[in-house]
Each structure stands twice: as structure tokens, then as C-alpha cells.
PDB file of C-alpha atoms in Angstrom:
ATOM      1  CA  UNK A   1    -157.583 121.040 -53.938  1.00 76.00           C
ATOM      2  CA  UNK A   2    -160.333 123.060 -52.052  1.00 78.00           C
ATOM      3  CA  UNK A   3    -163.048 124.270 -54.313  1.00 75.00           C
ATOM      4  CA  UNK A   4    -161.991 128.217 -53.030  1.00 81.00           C
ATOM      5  CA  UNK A   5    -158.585 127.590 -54.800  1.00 87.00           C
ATOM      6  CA  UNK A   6    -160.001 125.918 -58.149  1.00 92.00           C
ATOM      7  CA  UNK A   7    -162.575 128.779 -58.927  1.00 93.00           C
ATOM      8  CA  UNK A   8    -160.240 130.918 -59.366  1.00 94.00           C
ATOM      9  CA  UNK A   9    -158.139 128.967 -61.529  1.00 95.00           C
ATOM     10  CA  UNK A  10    -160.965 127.891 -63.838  1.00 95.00           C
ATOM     11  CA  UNK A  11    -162.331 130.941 -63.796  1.00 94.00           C
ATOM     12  CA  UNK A  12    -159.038 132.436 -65.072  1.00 95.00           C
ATOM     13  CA  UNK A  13    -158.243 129.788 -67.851  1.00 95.00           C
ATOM     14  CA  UNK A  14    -161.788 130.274 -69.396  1.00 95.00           C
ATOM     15  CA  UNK A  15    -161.199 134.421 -69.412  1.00 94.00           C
ATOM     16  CA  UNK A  16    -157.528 133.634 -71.150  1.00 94.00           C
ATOM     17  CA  UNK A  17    -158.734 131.014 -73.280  1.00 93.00           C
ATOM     18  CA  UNK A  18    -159.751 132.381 -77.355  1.00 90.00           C
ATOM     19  CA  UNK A  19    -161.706 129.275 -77.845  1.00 92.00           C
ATOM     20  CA  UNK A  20    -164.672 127.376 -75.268  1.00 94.00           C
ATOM     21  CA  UNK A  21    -163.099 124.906 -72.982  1.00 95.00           C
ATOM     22  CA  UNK A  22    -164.461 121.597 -72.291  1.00 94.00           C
ATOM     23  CA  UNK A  23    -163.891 120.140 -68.793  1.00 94.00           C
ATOM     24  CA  UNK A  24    -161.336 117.733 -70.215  1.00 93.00           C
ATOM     25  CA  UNK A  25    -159.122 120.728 -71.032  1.00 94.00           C
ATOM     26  CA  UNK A  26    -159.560 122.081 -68.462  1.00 95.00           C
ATOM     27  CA  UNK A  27    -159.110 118.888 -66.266  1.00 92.00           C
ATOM     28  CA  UNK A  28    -155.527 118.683 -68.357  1.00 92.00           C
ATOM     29  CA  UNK A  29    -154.315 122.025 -66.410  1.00 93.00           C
ATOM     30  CA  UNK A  30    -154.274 120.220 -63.225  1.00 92.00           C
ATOM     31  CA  UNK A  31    -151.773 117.340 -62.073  1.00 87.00           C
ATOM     32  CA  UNK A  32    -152.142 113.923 -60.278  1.00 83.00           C
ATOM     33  CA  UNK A  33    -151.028 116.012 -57.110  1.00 85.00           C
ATOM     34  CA  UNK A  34    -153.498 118.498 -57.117  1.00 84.00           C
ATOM     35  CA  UNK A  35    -156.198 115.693 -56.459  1.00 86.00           C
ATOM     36  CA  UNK A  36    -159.030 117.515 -59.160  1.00 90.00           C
ATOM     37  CA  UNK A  37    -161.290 115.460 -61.272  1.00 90.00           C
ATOM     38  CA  UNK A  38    -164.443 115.914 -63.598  1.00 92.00           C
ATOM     39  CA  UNK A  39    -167.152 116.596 -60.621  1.00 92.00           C
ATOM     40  CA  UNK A  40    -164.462 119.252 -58.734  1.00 92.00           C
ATOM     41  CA  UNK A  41    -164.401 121.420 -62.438  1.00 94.00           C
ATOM     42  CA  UNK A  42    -168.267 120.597 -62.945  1.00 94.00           C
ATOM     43  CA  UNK A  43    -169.189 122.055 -59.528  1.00 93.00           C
ATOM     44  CA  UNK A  44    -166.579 124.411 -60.029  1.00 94.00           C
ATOM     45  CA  UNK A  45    -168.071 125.963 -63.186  1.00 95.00           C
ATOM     46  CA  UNK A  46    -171.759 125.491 -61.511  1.00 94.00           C
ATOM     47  CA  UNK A  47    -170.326 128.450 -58.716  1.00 94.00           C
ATOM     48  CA  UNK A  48    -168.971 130.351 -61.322  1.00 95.00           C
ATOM     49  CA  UNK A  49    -172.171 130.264 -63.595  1.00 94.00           C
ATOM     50  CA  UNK A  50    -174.584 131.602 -60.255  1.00 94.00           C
ATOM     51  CA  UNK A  51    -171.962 133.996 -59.853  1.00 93.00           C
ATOM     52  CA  UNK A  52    -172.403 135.901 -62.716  1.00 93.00           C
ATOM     53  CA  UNK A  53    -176.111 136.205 -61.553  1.00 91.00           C
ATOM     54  CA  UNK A  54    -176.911 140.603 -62.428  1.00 90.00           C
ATOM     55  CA  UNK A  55    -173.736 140.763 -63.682  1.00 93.00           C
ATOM     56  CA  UNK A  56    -172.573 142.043 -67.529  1.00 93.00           C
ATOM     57  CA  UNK A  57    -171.153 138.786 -68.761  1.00 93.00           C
ATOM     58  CA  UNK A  58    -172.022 135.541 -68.322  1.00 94.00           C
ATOM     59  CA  UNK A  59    -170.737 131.702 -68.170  1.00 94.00           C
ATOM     60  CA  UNK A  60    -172.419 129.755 -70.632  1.00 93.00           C
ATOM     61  CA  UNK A  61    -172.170 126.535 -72.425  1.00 92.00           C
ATOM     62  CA  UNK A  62    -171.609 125.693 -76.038  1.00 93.00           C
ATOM     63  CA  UNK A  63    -170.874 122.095 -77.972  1.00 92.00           C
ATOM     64  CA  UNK A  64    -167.052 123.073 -77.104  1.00 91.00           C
ATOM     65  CA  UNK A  65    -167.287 123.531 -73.776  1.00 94.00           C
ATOM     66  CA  UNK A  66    -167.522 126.527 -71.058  1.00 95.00           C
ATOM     67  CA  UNK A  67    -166.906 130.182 -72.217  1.00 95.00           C
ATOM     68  CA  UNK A  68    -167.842 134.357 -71.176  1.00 95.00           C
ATOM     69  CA  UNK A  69    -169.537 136.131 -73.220  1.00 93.00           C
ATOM     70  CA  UNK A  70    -171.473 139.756 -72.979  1.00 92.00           C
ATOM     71  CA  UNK A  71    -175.097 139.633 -71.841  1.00 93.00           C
ATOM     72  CA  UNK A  72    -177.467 140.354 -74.574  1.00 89.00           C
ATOM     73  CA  UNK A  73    -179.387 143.074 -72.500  1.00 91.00           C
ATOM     74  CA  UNK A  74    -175.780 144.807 -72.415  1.00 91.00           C
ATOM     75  CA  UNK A  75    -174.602 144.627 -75.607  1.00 89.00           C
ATOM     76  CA  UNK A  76    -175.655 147.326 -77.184  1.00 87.00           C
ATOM     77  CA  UNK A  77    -173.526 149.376 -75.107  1.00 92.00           C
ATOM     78  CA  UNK A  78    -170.255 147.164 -75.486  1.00 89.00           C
ATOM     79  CA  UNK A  79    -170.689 146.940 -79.433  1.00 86.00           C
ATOM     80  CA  UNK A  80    -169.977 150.839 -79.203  1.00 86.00           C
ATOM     81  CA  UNK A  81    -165.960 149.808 -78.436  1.00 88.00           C
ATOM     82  CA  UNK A  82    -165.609 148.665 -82.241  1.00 83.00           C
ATOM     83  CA  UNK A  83    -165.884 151.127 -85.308  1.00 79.00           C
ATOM     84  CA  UNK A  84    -166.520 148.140 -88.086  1.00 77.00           C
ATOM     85  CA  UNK A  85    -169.578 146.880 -88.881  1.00 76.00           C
ATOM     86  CA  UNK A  86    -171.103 143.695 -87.845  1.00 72.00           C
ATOM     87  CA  UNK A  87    -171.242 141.309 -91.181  1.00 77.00           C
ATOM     88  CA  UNK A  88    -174.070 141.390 -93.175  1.00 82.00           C
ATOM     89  CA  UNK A  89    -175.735 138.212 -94.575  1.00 86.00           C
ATOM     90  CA  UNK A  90    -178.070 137.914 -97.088  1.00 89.00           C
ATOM     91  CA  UNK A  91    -181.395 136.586 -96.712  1.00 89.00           C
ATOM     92  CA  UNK A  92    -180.130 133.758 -99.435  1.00 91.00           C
ATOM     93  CA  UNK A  93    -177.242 133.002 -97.181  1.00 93.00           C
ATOM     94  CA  UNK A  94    -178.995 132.277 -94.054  1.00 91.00           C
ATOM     95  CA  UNK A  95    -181.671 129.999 -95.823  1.00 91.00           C
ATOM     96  CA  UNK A  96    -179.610 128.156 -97.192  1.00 93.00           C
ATOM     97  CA  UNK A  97    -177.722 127.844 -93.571  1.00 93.00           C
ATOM     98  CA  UNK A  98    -181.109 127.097 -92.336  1.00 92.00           C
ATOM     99  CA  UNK A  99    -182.246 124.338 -94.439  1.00 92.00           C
ATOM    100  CA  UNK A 100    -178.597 122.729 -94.024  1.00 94.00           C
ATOM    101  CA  UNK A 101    -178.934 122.736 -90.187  1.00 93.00           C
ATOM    102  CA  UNK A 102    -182.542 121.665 -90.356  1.00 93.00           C
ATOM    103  CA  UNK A 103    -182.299 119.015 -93.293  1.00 92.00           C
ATOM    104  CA  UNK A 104    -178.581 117.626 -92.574  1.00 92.00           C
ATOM    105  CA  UNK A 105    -177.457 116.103 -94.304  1.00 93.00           C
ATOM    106  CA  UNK A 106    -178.425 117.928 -97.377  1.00 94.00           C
ATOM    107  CA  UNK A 107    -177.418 118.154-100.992  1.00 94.00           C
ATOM    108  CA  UNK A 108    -176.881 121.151-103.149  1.00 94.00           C
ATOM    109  CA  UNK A 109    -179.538 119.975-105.643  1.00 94.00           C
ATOM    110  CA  UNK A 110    -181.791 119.756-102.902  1.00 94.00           C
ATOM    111  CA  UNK A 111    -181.550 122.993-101.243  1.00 94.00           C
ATOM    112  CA  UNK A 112    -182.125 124.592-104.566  1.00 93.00           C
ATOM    113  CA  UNK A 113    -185.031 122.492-105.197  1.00 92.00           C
ATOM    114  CA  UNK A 114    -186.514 123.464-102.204  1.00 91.00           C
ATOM    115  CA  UNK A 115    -185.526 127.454-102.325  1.00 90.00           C
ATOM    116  CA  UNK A 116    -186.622 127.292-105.938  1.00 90.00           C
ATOM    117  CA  UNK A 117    -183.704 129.009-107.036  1.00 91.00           C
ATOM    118  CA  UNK A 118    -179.847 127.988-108.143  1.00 92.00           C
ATOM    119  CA  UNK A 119    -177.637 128.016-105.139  1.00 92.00           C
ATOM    120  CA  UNK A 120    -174.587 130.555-105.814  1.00 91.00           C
ATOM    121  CA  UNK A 121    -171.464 129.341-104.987  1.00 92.00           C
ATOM    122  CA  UNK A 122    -170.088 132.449-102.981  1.00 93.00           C
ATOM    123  CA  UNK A 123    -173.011 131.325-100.378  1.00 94.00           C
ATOM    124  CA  UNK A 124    -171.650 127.987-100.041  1.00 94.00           C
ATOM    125  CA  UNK A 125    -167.836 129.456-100.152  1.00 94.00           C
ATOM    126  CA  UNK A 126    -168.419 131.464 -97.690  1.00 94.00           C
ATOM    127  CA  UNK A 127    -170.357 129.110 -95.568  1.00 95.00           C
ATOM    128  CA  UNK A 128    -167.246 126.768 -95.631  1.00 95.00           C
ATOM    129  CA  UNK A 129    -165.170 129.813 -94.632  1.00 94.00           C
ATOM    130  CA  UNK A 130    -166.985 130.776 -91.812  1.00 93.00           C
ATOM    131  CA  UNK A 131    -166.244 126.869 -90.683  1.00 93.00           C
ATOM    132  CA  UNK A 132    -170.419 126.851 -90.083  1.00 96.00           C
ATOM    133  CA  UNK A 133    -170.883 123.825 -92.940  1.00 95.00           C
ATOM    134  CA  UNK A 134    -168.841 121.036 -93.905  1.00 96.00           C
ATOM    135  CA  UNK A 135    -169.255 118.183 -96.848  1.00 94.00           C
ATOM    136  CA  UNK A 136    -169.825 115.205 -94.329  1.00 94.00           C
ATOM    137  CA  UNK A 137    -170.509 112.497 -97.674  1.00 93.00           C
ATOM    138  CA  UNK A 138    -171.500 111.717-100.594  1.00 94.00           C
ATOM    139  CA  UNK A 139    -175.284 111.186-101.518  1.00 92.00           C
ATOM    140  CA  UNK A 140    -175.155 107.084-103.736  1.00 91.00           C
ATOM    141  CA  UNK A 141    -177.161 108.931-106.658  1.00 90.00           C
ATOM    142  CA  UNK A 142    -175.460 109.080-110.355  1.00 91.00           C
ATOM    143  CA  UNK A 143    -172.988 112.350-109.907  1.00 89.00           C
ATOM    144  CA  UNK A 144    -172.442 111.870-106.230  1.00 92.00           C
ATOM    145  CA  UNK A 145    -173.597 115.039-105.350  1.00 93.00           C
ATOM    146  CA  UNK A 146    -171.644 116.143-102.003  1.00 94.00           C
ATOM    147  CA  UNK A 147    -173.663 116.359 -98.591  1.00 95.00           C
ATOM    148  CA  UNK A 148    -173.497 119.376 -96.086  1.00 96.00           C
ATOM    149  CA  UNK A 149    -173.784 119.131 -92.619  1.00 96.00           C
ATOM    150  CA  UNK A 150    -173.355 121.818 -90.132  1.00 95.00           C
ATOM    151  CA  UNK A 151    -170.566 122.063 -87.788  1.00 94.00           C
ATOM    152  CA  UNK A 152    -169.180 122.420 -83.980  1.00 93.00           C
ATOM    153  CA  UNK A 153    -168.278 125.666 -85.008  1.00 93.00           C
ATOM    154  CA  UNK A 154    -171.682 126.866 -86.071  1.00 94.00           C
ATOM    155  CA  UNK A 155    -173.132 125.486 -82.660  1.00 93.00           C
ATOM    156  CA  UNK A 156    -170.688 127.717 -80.632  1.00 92.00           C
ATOM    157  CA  UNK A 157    -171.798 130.451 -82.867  1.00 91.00           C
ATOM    158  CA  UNK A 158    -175.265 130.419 -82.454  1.00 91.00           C
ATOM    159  CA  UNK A 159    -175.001 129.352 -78.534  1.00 89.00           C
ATOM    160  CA  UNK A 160    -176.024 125.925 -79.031  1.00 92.00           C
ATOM    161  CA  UNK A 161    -174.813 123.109 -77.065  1.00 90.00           C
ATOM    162  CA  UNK A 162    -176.188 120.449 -79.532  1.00 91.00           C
ATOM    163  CA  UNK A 163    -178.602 120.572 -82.689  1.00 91.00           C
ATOM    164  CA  UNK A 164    -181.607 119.357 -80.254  1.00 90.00           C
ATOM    165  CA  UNK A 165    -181.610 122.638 -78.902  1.00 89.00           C
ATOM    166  CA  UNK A 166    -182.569 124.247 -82.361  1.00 89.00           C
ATOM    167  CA  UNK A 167    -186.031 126.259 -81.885  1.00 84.00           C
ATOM    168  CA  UNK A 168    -188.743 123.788 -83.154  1.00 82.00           C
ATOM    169  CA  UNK A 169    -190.200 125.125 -86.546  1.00 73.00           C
ATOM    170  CA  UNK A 170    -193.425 125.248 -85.355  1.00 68.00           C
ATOM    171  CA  UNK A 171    -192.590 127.682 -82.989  1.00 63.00           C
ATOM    172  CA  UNK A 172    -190.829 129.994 -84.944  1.00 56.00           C
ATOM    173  CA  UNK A 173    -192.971 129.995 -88.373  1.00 56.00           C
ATOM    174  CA  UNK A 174    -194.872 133.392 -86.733  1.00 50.00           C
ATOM    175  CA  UNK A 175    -191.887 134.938 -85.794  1.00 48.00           C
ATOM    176  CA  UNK A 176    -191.563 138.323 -86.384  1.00 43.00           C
ATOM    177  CA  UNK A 177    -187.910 139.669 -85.641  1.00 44.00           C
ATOM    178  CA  UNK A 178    -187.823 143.649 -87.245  1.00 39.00           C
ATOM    179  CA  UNK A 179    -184.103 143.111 -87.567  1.00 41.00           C
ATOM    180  CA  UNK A 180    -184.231 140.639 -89.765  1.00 39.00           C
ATOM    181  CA  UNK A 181    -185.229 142.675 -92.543  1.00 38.00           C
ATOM    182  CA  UNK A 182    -186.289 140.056 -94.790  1.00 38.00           C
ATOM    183  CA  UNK A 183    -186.993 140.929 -98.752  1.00 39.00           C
ATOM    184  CA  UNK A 184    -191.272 140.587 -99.073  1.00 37.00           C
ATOM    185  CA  UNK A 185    -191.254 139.829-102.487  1.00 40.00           C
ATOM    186  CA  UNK A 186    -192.999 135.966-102.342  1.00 40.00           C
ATOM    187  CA  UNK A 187    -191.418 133.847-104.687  1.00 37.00           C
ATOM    188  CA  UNK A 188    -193.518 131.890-107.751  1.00 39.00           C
ATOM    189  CA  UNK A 189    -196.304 130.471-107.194  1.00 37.00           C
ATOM    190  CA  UNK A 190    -195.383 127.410-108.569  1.00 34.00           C
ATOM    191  CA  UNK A 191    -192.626 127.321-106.058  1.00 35.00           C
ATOM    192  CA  UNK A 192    -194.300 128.227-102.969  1.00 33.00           C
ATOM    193  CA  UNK A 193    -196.852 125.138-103.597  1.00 34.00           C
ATOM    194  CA  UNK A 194    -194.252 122.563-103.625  1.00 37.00           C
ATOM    195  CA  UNK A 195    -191.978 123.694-100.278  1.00 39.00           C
ATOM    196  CA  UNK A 196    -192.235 121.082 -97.811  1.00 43.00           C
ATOM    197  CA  UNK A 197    -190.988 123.973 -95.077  1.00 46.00           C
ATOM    198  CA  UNK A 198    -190.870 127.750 -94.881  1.00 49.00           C
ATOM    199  CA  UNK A 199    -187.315 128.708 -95.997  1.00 51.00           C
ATOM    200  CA  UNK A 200    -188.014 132.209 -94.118  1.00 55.00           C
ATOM    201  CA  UNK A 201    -189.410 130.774 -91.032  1.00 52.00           C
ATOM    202  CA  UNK A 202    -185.608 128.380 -90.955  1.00 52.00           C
ATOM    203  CA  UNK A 203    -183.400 131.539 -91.232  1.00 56.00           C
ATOM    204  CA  UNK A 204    -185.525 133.390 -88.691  1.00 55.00           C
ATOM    205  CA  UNK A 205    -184.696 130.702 -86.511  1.00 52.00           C
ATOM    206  CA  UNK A 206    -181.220 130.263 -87.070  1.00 54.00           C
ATOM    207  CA  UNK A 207    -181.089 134.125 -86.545  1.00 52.00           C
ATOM    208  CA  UNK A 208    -182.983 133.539 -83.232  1.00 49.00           C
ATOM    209  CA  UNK A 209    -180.574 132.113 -80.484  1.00 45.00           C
ATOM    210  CA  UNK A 210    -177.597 134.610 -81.309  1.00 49.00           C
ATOM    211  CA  UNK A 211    -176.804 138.008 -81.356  1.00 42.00           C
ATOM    212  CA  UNK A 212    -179.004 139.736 -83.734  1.00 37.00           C
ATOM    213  CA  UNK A 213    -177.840 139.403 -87.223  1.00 36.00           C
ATOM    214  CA  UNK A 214    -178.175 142.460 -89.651  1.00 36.00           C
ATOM    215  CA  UNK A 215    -179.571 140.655 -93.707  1.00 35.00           C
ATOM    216  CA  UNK A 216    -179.611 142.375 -96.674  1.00 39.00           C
ATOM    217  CA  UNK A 217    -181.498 141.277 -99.358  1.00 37.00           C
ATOM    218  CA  UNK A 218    -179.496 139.241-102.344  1.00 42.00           C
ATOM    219  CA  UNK A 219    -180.656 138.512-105.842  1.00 42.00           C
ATOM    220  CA  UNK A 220    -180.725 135.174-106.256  1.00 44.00           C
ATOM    221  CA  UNK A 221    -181.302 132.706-109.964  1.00 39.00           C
ATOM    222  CA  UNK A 222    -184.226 131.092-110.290  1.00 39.00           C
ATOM    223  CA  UNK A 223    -184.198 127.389-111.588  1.00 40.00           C
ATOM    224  CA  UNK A 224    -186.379 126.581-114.603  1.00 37.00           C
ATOM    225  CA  UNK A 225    -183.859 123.731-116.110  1.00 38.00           C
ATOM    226  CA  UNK A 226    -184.448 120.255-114.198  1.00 40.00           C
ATOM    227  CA  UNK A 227    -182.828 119.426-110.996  1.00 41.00           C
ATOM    228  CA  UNK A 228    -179.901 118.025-112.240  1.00 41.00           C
ATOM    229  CA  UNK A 229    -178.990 120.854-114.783  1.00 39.00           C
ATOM    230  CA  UNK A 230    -178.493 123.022-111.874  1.00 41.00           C
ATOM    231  CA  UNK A 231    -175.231 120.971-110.557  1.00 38.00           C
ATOM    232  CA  UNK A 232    -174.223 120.805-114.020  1.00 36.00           C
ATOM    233  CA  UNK A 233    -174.364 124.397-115.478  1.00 39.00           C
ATOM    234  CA  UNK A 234    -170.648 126.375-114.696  1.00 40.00           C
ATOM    235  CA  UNK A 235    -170.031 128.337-111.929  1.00 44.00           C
ATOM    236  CA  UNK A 236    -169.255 131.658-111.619  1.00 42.00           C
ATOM    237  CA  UNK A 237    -165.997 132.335-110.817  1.00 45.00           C
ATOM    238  CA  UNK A 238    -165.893 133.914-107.092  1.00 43.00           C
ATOM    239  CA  UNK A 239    -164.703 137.475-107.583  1.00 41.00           C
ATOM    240  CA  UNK A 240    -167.858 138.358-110.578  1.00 41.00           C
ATOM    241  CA  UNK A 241    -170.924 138.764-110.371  1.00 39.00           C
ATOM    242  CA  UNK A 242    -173.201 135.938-111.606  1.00 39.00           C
ATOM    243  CA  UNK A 243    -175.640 136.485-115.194  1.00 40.00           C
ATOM    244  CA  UNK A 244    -178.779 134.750-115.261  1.00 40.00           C
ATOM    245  CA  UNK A 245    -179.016 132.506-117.537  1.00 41.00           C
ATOM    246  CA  UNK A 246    -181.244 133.235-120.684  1.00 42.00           C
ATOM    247  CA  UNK A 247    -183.917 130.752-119.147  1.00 44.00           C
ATOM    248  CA  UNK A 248    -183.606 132.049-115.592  1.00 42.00           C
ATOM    249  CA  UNK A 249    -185.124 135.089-114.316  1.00 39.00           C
ATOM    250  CA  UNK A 250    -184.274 137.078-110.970  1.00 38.00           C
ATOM    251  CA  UNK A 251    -185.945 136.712-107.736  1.00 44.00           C
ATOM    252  CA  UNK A 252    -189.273 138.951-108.013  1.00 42.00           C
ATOM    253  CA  UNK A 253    -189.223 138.669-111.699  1.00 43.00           C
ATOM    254  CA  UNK A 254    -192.158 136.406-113.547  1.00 43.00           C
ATOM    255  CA  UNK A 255    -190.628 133.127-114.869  1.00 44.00           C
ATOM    256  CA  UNK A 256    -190.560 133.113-118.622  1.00 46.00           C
ATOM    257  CA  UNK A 257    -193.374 131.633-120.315  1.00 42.00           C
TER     258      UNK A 257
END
């Protein structure tokens, strides 16, 4: 098949397509007859991708495969065709997100020792939900706490083709993004001395290489039992709101003596 004749073809299975194609999918649209293999569809999607050179969308590649999507520089304008609001997630939310996809696999008990505060389970509900984390094992300790590990999903998300392409957190510890909107209340003392990373500088870089993602602050719990009290105590039930624990305080609050 001449390469004028499988543009268009590609190009029209990737606008009809809901989900990123890879070229093996798209290689499965074509027959033994119509003589295309993997190096016709890769230079095939190379065309299309300098094609969309000054123009609104463009052809981009993500750990499924090929897909559109709306420039950045233009999609301020395009947002303006849908009333509802863009999600909102909290500033607890996305470091928690962050220190999964920079610490995978990771435990519960060890995100919260790191945060310094008890991880809620709507956060890691909603995580799941969202298809962005996953439990990829079990960590050989007494309890068997679960492991979290991101996902394919959360690549294509955050326009990553693989989790090398992360922003390195040296780069991104002095990042100042206005949008981000970040609560400035530091947390304990005691807690900021013993973080081996910056939980803020992780989110900001998770919040980086997508679409700009509005955070409100969220009140979080902050751990004074031991470590393994904190996978121990009961949950919440989903629908309620959480209440501190008499031996917990709120972020922003001074632990208890």
C-alpha cells in the first residue's frame, strides 16, 4: 500500500479511536493483502506528527500508543466548550500520587511515614478509581502491607511514554507553578527533619507534564502513634468525614505535648 493511501487511514483510526493506539493495533486493521507492516505505520505516523506542525492539535505519544490531543497554547480557548469544572485534587492527593510514582513500589505505612501524616483512605480510593495506582505486591514484613505502583493509565494521563521520562527532582524542587495553589502552612518540625524528599516538590512535578491541574487544600491527620498503628487503627467509612483521633492533631495544628 502506498504511504499516500495509509495516512489517511491511520490518521482516521487514531481520530475514531477513544483510547491511544499502539502500532500493533493499528497494524491489526490491515490484511496480508494490503502488504503494511510496523516501519509503513511508523513512518506513517512520523508524516502525520510533522503535519500537525502550527496546527491546534497534535499527534503525540503515550505508554499506549499514538493519540490527538489539543495543544496546550490552545486550550484555554477549547476548555470554554464544557460548562463543568475540571476536578479538583487536593494537595494530599497528589503527594501521595507523587511519592507512589517516585518511590514504586511503595507501602501505605511508608507514604505516611514520609508525609508525616495518616493516609485517608478516600485518597487511595480514589486513586484506584481513577485507574492511576494499582497494588502490584505484597511487602514480606509481619502484616503484609500491600504495595502501590502506578499504572499505564496514569502515564497516558500525564503524557508520559514511560516513568524515565518523569522530570528529575532536582529540577523541579524550585518550581514555582501559581496554579498549583499549594497550602503554606510547613508541617512539624520534627517531620520536616526526617523527609528523605520534598513531598511538595513530587506533586509539583507530577502536576508538571499535563494540563494544569486546579488543588485545593485538604486537612489531613497527623501520625503521633508508631508506624504500624497507622495500618491498624479503623478506617473511615468512605461517605463521612474522618475525626482525628484524640492523639492526632490537624495539619497546621501543634502536635500535642
Amino acid at each position: 500500500m502506498q504511504s499516500e493511501q495509509l495516512k489517511p487511514i491511520v490518521e482516521a483510526a487514531l481520530l475514531a479511536a477513544s483510547q491511544p493506539l499502539s502500532v500493533a493495533q493499528l497494524g491489526d486493521l490491515f490484511g496480508e493483502g494490503d502488504e503494511v507492516d510496523r516501519e509503513d505505520i511508523a513512518r506513517a505516523l512520523e508524516s502525520l506528527v510533522d503535519d500537525c506542525a502550527g496546527r491546534g492539535v497534535e499527534l503525540i505519544e503515550v505508554a499506549s500508543g499514538f493519540r490527538y490531543q489539543v495543544r496546550r497554547d490552545v486550550h484555554p480557548w477549547v476548555a470554554k466548550m464544557w460548562t463543568e469544572k475540571p476536578s479538583r485534587y487536593s494537595r494530599a492527593l497528589l503527594e501521595t500520587l507523587a511519592l507512589i510514582a517516585y518511590r514504586q513500589p511503595i507501602t501505605r505505612p511508608e507514604i505516611e511515614q514520609i508525609r508525616g501524616v495518616v493516609v485517608s483512605s478516600n485518597i487511595v480510593k480514589t486513586l484506584e478509581e481513577r485507574e492511576w495506582i494499582r497494588i502490584v505486591g505484597y511487602r514480606d514484613v509481619p502484616g503484609k502491607p500491600a504495595l502501590f505502583g502506578t499504572t499505564r493509565t496514569f502515564l497516558d494521563y500525564f503524557n508520559l511514554k514511560s516513568l524515565d521520562e518523569l522530570p528529575p527532582l532536582a529540577e523541579i524542587r524550585d518550581m514555582e507553578d501559581p496554579q498549583l495553589g499549594f497550602d503554606q502552612t510547613p508541617l512539624p518540625p520534627r517531620v520536616i527533619k526526617d523527609l528523605p524528599i520534598d513531598p511538595e516538590a513530587t506533586a509539583a512535578a507530577l502536576a508538571a507534564p499535563a494540563n494544569p491541574l486546579a488543588i485545593e487544600s485538604e486537612p489531613d491527620t497527623v501520625a503521633t502513634a508508631p508506624d504500624d498503628a497507622a495500618t491498624t487503627e479503623p478506617e473511615p467509612p468512605v461517605a463521612e468525614t474522618a475525626t482525628a483521633a484524640p492523639d492526632a492533631v490537624t495539619d497546621g495544628d501543634a502536635p500535642n505535648p
